[in-house]
């Protein structure tokens, strides 16, 4: 199993450009989420989805859009990139596993985004 | 902020020594989890402790949970250079849907050979 796959690994954007960070999982997990990681801030939740067609905002949603048309994919869109969005972005998925509250998140390897 | 706090922010020890990291959180939880992150990589799950558990072991890892103090600790015994990484605690808050974790800021562990 590939697990959670994120593309691209690195990206440089100019202020105002748009792009989509891709995330796919092959574990048939209903729950998927996006986090950003900044130095000294840990991971902060941007958006999450509990299933196809259902998304909700996390702690830091401004400047980002998401949609969930399939169970497998959960892309993150930056409509107009800003330098404050320079960060490392992680996608994660979750499924109930052995017990509803006993399962960990599965993370991709991240996308390192720089906005100049 | 919803985030919990971890201390110390950075820890440097010699190989063979024990490393202890602490985590405090703010809300009632279903479980608390610890993750490890090697430089430039994603997070890898280490151990999960449920709210009705007080201590859990996995190999060289020992996790304790005190829900009355809203705190947890991670102990790595007989550390190795390969344990050098950042360690994060994360809470699955009560009434949240599973998987919506809130992370602490992390502890950066350096184990010198």
XYZ file of C-alpha atoms in Angstrom:
229
model
C 0.000 0.000 0.000
C 1.202 3.495 -0.839
C -0.670 5.029 2.128
C -1.020 8.815 1.792
C 0.622 10.372 -1.263
C 1.202 14.107 -1.634
C 2.344 15.972 -4.717
C 4.336 18.019 -5.415
C 7.105 17.719 -2.805
C 8.357 21.252 -3.410
C 6.749 24.312 -4.964
C 7.702 27.962 -5.370
C 4.958 30.453 -6.161
C 4.834 34.174 -6.719
C 2.395 36.243 -4.698
C -1.050 36.094 -6.279
C -0.549 32.820 -8.129
C -2.838 29.891 -7.562
C -2.103 26.216 -7.216
C -3.504 22.934 -5.969
C -1.739 20.591 -3.587
C -2.743 17.031 -4.297
C -3.412 14.337 -1.714
C -4.514 10.759 -2.310
C -4.939 7.792 0.013
C -5.514 4.136 -0.772
C -6.701 2.926 2.635
C -10.410 3.653 2.050
C -10.366 6.133 4.942
C -13.425 8.359 5.258
C -11.608 11.099 7.161
C -8.939 13.279 5.543
C -7.347 16.511 6.660
C -4.782 19.172 5.819
C -2.316 20.658 8.285
C 0.318 23.317 7.909
C 3.542 23.239 9.891
C 5.455 26.380 10.725
C 8.560 26.703 12.936
C 7.605 26.877 16.605
C 3.897 26.440 15.819
C 3.554 22.693 15.498
C 0.828 21.489 13.144
C -2.326 23.512 12.679
C -5.482 22.129 11.071
C -6.568 23.917 7.902
C -9.538 21.916 6.609
C -10.879 18.431 7.078
C -13.408 16.072 5.525
C -15.403 13.231 7.069
C -16.399 11.767 3.712
C -17.009 12.488 0.056
C -18.967 15.703 -0.357
C -18.429 16.842 3.254
C -15.780 19.353 4.297
C -15.317 21.684 7.242
C -12.922 24.334 8.459
C -10.148 23.792 10.929
C -8.177 26.302 12.952
C -6.575 28.255 10.069
C -8.818 27.973 6.961
C -8.438 31.469 5.486
C -6.865 31.541 2.031
C -7.499 27.855 1.361
C -10.283 25.920 -0.353
C -10.972 22.204 -0.364
C -13.409 19.798 -1.956
C -13.906 16.046 -1.616
C -15.437 14.457 -4.674
C -14.064 10.964 -3.992
C -13.027 9.000 -0.904
C -9.459 8.775 -2.196
C -8.637 12.402 -3.032
C -8.601 15.607 -0.994
C -6.926 18.499 -2.857
C -6.035 21.796 -1.171
C -6.347 24.942 -3.292
C -4.567 28.235 -2.790
C -6.526 30.761 -4.865
C -4.154 33.725 -4.464
C -0.921 32.791 -2.733
C 0.537 35.099 -0.083
C 3.972 35.019 1.597
C 2.207 34.113 4.873
C 1.298 30.799 3.251
C 4.938 29.772 3.036
C 4.918 26.575 5.041
C 5.107 22.799 4.933
C 1.732 21.228 4.221
C 0.762 17.769 5.398
C -2.188 15.695 4.353
C -3.474 12.982 6.674
C -6.131 10.297 6.634
C -7.899 8.342 9.371
C -10.102 5.303 9.608
C -11.731 3.628 12.653
C -9.434 0.607 12.575
C -9.666 -1.787 15.498
C -11.725 0.513 17.651
C -13.335 3.819 16.944
C -10.978 5.887 19.096
C -7.913 3.679 18.851
C -6.577 4.570 15.449
C -3.792 6.972 14.489
C -3.571 9.475 11.671
C -1.596 8.449 8.606
C 0.469 11.271 7.153
C 1.913 12.002 3.742
C 5.493 13.220 3.428
C 4.514 16.841 2.967
C 4.701 19.622 0.401
C 7.178 22.406 1.064
C 5.703 25.628 -0.355
C 7.513 28.938 -0.708
C 5.638 32.067 -1.753
C 7.835 34.970 -2.867
C -5.253 28.817 20.326
C -6.490 25.271 20.655
C -2.987 23.877 20.790
C -1.489 22.143 23.728
C 1.971 22.844 24.960
C 5.045 20.695 25.109
C 8.211 21.077 27.092
C 11.021 21.239 26.754
C 11.068 22.763 23.264
C 14.492 21.202 22.743
C 16.368 18.445 24.529
C 19.947 17.290 24.000
C 21.195 14.094 25.633
C 23.900 11.454 25.265
C 23.232 8.045 23.807
C 22.089 5.639 26.509
C 20.390 8.306 28.603
C 16.643 8.570 29.058
C 14.608 11.354 27.447
C 11.417 12.719 28.955
C 9.018 15.025 27.146
C 5.905 16.582 28.620
C 2.626 17.636 27.062
C -0.255 19.664 28.452
C -3.623 20.104 26.791
C -6.782 22.108 27.296
C -9.894 20.034 26.642
C -11.398 16.715 27.693
C -10.116 13.986 25.426
C -10.901 10.572 23.972
C -7.222 9.763 23.631
C -3.771 11.300 23.433
C -1.233 10.267 20.830
C 2.501 10.766 20.327
C 4.075 11.157 16.911
C 7.643 11.349 15.709
C 8.949 13.412 12.803
C 12.343 12.943 11.240
C 13.754 15.980 9.489
C 11.957 16.667 6.228
C 9.502 13.804 6.596
C 5.906 13.251 7.620
C 4.772 12.307 11.085
C 4.818 8.696 12.206
C 2.540 7.417 14.949
C 4.309 6.068 18.038
C 1.722 5.311 20.686
C -1.889 6.056 21.671
C -3.232 6.189 25.221
C -6.944 6.308 25.909
C -8.491 8.671 28.439
C -9.238 5.785 30.833
C -5.633 4.568 30.789
C -2.868 5.928 33.011
C 0.237 4.312 31.576
C 1.199 2.489 28.420
C 4.405 0.873 27.163
C 5.690 0.090 23.704
C 9.260 -1.148 23.458
C 11.495 1.616 24.841
C 8.582 4.046 25.038
C 6.540 4.724 28.163
C 3.615 7.124 28.112
C 1.696 8.370 31.121
C -1.568 10.296 31.175
C -3.029 12.365 34.005
C -6.456 13.581 32.932
C -6.975 15.524 36.165
C -3.949 17.667 35.305
C -4.544 17.463 31.544
C -0.982 16.340 31.016
C 1.029 13.493 29.526
C 4.660 12.493 29.386
C 6.682 10.428 26.940
C 9.765 8.624 28.219
C 12.282 7.121 25.811
C 14.657 4.814 27.652
C 18.219 3.982 26.630
C 18.138 6.514 23.808
C 19.975 5.986 20.542
C 21.313 8.421 17.962
C 18.528 7.193 15.655
C 15.958 8.606 18.122
C 17.006 12.113 17.068
C 13.777 13.667 15.777
C 10.927 15.965 16.742
C 8.214 14.506 18.941
C 4.634 15.773 19.006
C 1.715 15.036 21.252
C -1.774 15.235 19.776
C -5.190 15.058 21.381
C -8.434 13.679 20.052
C -10.896 15.885 21.896
C -14.080 14.433 23.365
C -17.096 15.086 21.105
C -14.799 15.451 18.087
C -15.110 13.134 15.173
C -12.250 10.669 15.100
C -9.094 11.849 13.374
C -9.450 15.559 14.109
C -6.291 15.891 16.190
C -4.882 18.985 17.843
C -1.081 18.999 17.989
C 1.365 20.524 20.406
C 4.357 22.535 19.201
C 6.735 19.626 19.607
C 9.976 18.760 21.347
C 13.157 18.573 19.300
C 15.289 15.724 20.625
C 18.960 15.420 19.813
C 20.774 12.263 20.900
C 24.549 12.522 20.641
C 26.562 9.366 20.016
